[in-house]
């Protein structure tokens, strides 16, 4: 069975600091997909990134970057020069590759607070 | 693109009444929609998966007679909480995805509906 662990329940950092959110996953599939979503106080989940298991290239998007390491089953998310607007709950999620089965398994989320 | 709406955003009802929540994909056709439930400070729990024109697939422990799902078109799915009770109070979130040929797409989420049952 697949599982996603976000060990950090809550993190607080001062604005402009860098912060890394950890995500560790378990799956028996060799092909799978990993996601990060942001849930601001308004409640709506915002899609941030999708990564396929066969693509281990790290990705950078502005102040966001993702480090995917299959060897350690981790898909960590780093925000550089954090801003107050980054305050939200961040969820890591996993989907296995079974065609027609698009169920996402979510981690428990990390609540990030950026202190001005 | 990939906008999903939900209506209503917030609803308060009396115990015993039924509440219908709509989920619409605004700029794409969704072959599959998902309904989640989220309790305060907790993760999302998948309730059911609905495919257009067929019966929904419910997760273990979710009462299908209590949470009625209808996916009548490629852009609309509805969740009806029947005979709601205070323990049904929660944040309900839908998501929609499309299945591209030979591949799997990303789920895009609606803004959620906060249900409070008095």
XYZ file of C-alpha atoms in Angstrom:
234
model
C 0.000 0.000 0.000
C 1.162 3.486 -0.727
C 1.933 5.980 1.988
C 3.113 9.575 2.219
C 4.802 10.939 5.318
C 5.264 14.596 6.091
C 7.018 14.465 9.429
C 6.989 18.229 9.960
C 3.588 19.162 11.332
C 4.290 22.862 11.714
C 7.173 25.104 10.728
C 7.685 28.786 11.448
C 10.404 30.869 9.871
C 11.116 34.544 9.671
C 10.411 36.232 6.381
C 13.212 35.987 3.809
C 14.582 32.807 5.308
C 14.728 29.648 3.229
C 12.642 26.686 4.326
C 12.469 23.049 3.221
C 9.403 20.885 3.592
C 10.082 17.177 3.713
C 8.109 14.431 2.011
C 8.868 10.719 2.157
C 6.779 8.194 0.274
C 6.280 4.465 0.070
C 5.066 2.566 -2.957
C 5.577 -0.795 -4.594
C 5.090 0.589 -8.067
C 8.057 1.385 -10.246
C 6.077 4.070 -12.016
C 4.276 6.657 -9.949
C 3.585 10.365 -9.689
C 4.320 12.818 -6.923
C 2.575 16.117 -6.304
C 2.766 19.135 -4.074
C -0.283 21.232 -3.297
C -0.620 24.448 -1.329
C -3.687 25.129 0.809
C -3.850 28.773 1.916
C -6.251 29.903 4.669
C -9.004 30.293 2.073
C -9.058 26.498 1.785
C -8.596 25.960 -1.929
C -5.830 23.544 -2.871
C -3.458 25.005 -5.394
C -1.484 22.649 -7.604
C 2.249 23.365 -7.475
C 4.041 20.539 -9.217
C 3.778 17.009 -10.583
C 6.813 14.780 -10.932
C 6.997 11.413 -12.693
C 9.028 8.666 -11.049
C 11.248 8.222 -14.074
C 12.287 11.868 -14.107
C 14.633 12.628 -11.252
C 15.660 16.009 -12.524
C 15.217 18.667 -9.891
C 12.963 21.544 -10.770
C 13.029 25.214 -9.983
C 10.155 27.615 -10.432
C 10.925 31.079 -9.173
C 11.452 30.849 -5.430
C 10.248 27.245 -5.364
C 12.416 24.220 -5.961
C 11.893 20.507 -5.622
C 14.450 17.795 -4.902
C 13.348 14.324 -5.974
C 15.546 11.457 -4.799
C 14.348 7.946 -5.591
C 17.173 6.416 -3.569
C 15.690 7.831 -0.382
C 12.046 7.950 -1.587
C 11.913 11.645 -0.901
C 10.421 14.602 -2.713
C 11.347 17.683 -0.733
C 10.149 21.208 -1.408
C 12.219 24.310 -0.741
C 11.043 27.899 -0.659
C 13.813 30.443 -0.848
C 13.488 33.993 0.441
C 10.160 33.149 2.032
C 7.330 35.660 2.051
C 4.290 36.079 4.251
C 2.086 34.970 1.340
C 3.778 31.584 1.494
C 2.014 30.909 4.793
C -0.219 27.917 4.139
C -0.550 24.198 4.631
C 1.443 22.243 2.093
C 0.494 18.725 1.098
C 2.613 16.155 -0.654
C 0.693 13.466 -2.537
C 1.393 10.236 -4.406
C -0.453 8.484 -7.186
C 0.412 5.062 -8.505
C 0.406 4.346 -12.188
C -2.581 2.044 -12.550
C -4.478 3.279 -15.547
C -7.961 4.295 -14.513
C -6.937 4.575 -10.887
C -6.147 8.196 -10.250
C -6.504 8.162 -6.495
C -4.160 10.436 -4.641
C -2.685 9.518 -1.302
C -2.012 12.661 0.685
C 0.442 13.262 3.451
C -0.816 14.869 6.632
C 0.425 18.266 5.551
C 2.908 20.776 6.918
C 1.603 24.071 8.230
C 4.085 26.771 7.271
C 3.968 30.137 8.983
C 6.123 32.975 7.729
C 6.713 35.561 10.416
C 6.983 39.116 9.138
C -7.079 26.996 -17.353
C -8.083 24.034 -15.179
C -10.550 25.888 -12.998
C -12.917 23.982 -10.755
C -15.760 25.674 -8.949
C -17.904 24.552 -6.057
C -21.233 25.829 -4.894
C -22.132 26.755 -2.271
C -18.922 27.818 -0.559
C -20.570 27.694 2.816
C -23.798 26.181 4.058
C -25.456 25.942 7.437
C -28.375 23.600 7.829
C -30.508 21.976 10.478
C -30.005 18.394 11.492
C -32.075 16.025 9.356
C -32.044 18.090 6.190
C -30.262 17.235 2.969
C -27.622 19.394 1.374
C -26.452 19.335 -2.224
C -22.985 20.515 -3.230
C -22.100 21.135 -6.865
C -18.692 20.747 -8.432
C -18.031 22.090 -11.922
C -15.027 22.023 -14.187
C -15.228 25.375 -15.923
C -12.762 25.155 -18.764
C -12.248 21.464 -19.351
C -14.196 18.252 -19.482
C -13.609 16.027 -16.496
C -14.000 12.320 -17.039
C -13.326 11.756 -13.377
C -14.216 13.784 -10.327
C -13.283 13.127 -6.731
C -14.903 14.075 -3.468
C -12.830 14.623 -0.355
C -13.581 15.477 3.207
C -11.248 17.439 5.420
C -11.565 17.868 9.165
C -9.900 20.849 10.857
C -6.121 20.657 10.756
C -6.198 17.282 9.104
C -5.420 15.913 5.690
C -7.840 15.224 2.892
C -9.748 11.975 3.049
C -11.010 10.607 -0.247
C -14.690 9.762 -0.032
C -15.492 8.640 -3.546
C -14.493 8.684 -7.176
C -17.093 9.448 -9.794
C -16.929 8.873 -13.505
C -19.343 10.508 -15.872
C -22.315 8.318 -16.602
C -21.514 5.581 -14.122
C -21.941 4.880 -10.448
C -19.486 6.364 -8.034
C -16.874 4.218 -6.336
C -16.890 4.804 -2.602
C -13.967 4.372 -0.279
C -14.191 1.904 2.540
C -16.203 3.234 5.440
C -18.071 5.869 3.440
C -21.829 5.348 3.415
C -23.030 5.561 -0.159
C -26.654 6.013 0.895
C -25.690 8.982 3.015
C -23.374 10.647 0.536
C -25.094 10.483 -2.835
C -22.932 11.324 -5.811
C -24.183 12.074 -9.287
C -21.867 12.755 -12.205
C -24.379 13.584 -14.898
C -22.114 15.392 -17.323
C -18.456 15.894 -18.087
C -18.467 19.200 -16.256
C -20.715 18.606 -13.269
C -20.727 16.316 -10.279
C -22.938 16.702 -7.229
C -22.611 15.428 -3.689
C -25.763 15.240 -1.605
C -25.415 14.772 2.118
C -28.701 13.177 3.092
C -30.251 13.586 6.534
C -27.261 15.548 7.705
C -26.180 15.381 11.326
C -23.695 17.497 13.297
C -20.968 14.887 12.776
C -21.239 15.507 9.037
C -20.004 19.044 9.564
C -16.776 19.312 7.638
C -14.989 20.886 4.702
C -15.910 19.091 1.490
C -13.601 19.458 -1.485
C -14.017 18.202 -5.002
C -11.398 17.749 -7.666
C -11.547 17.083 -11.356
C -9.160 15.526 -13.795
C -9.047 14.464 -17.400
C -7.468 11.308 -18.710
C -5.202 12.155 -21.553
C -4.545 9.430 -24.084
C -1.988 7.036 -22.690
C -1.415 9.067 -19.606
C -2.719 10.367 -16.330
C -3.591 13.927 -15.647
C -3.436 16.182 -12.644
C -6.270 16.711 -10.221
C -7.407 20.305 -9.894
C -9.313 21.189 -6.804
C -12.356 23.280 -6.146
C -12.386 25.924 -3.415
C -14.283 23.687 -1.017
C -17.628 23.843 0.757
C -17.820 24.304 4.484
C -20.842 22.468 5.837
C -22.113 23.170 9.324
C -24.983 21.082 10.615
C -26.736 22.491 13.659
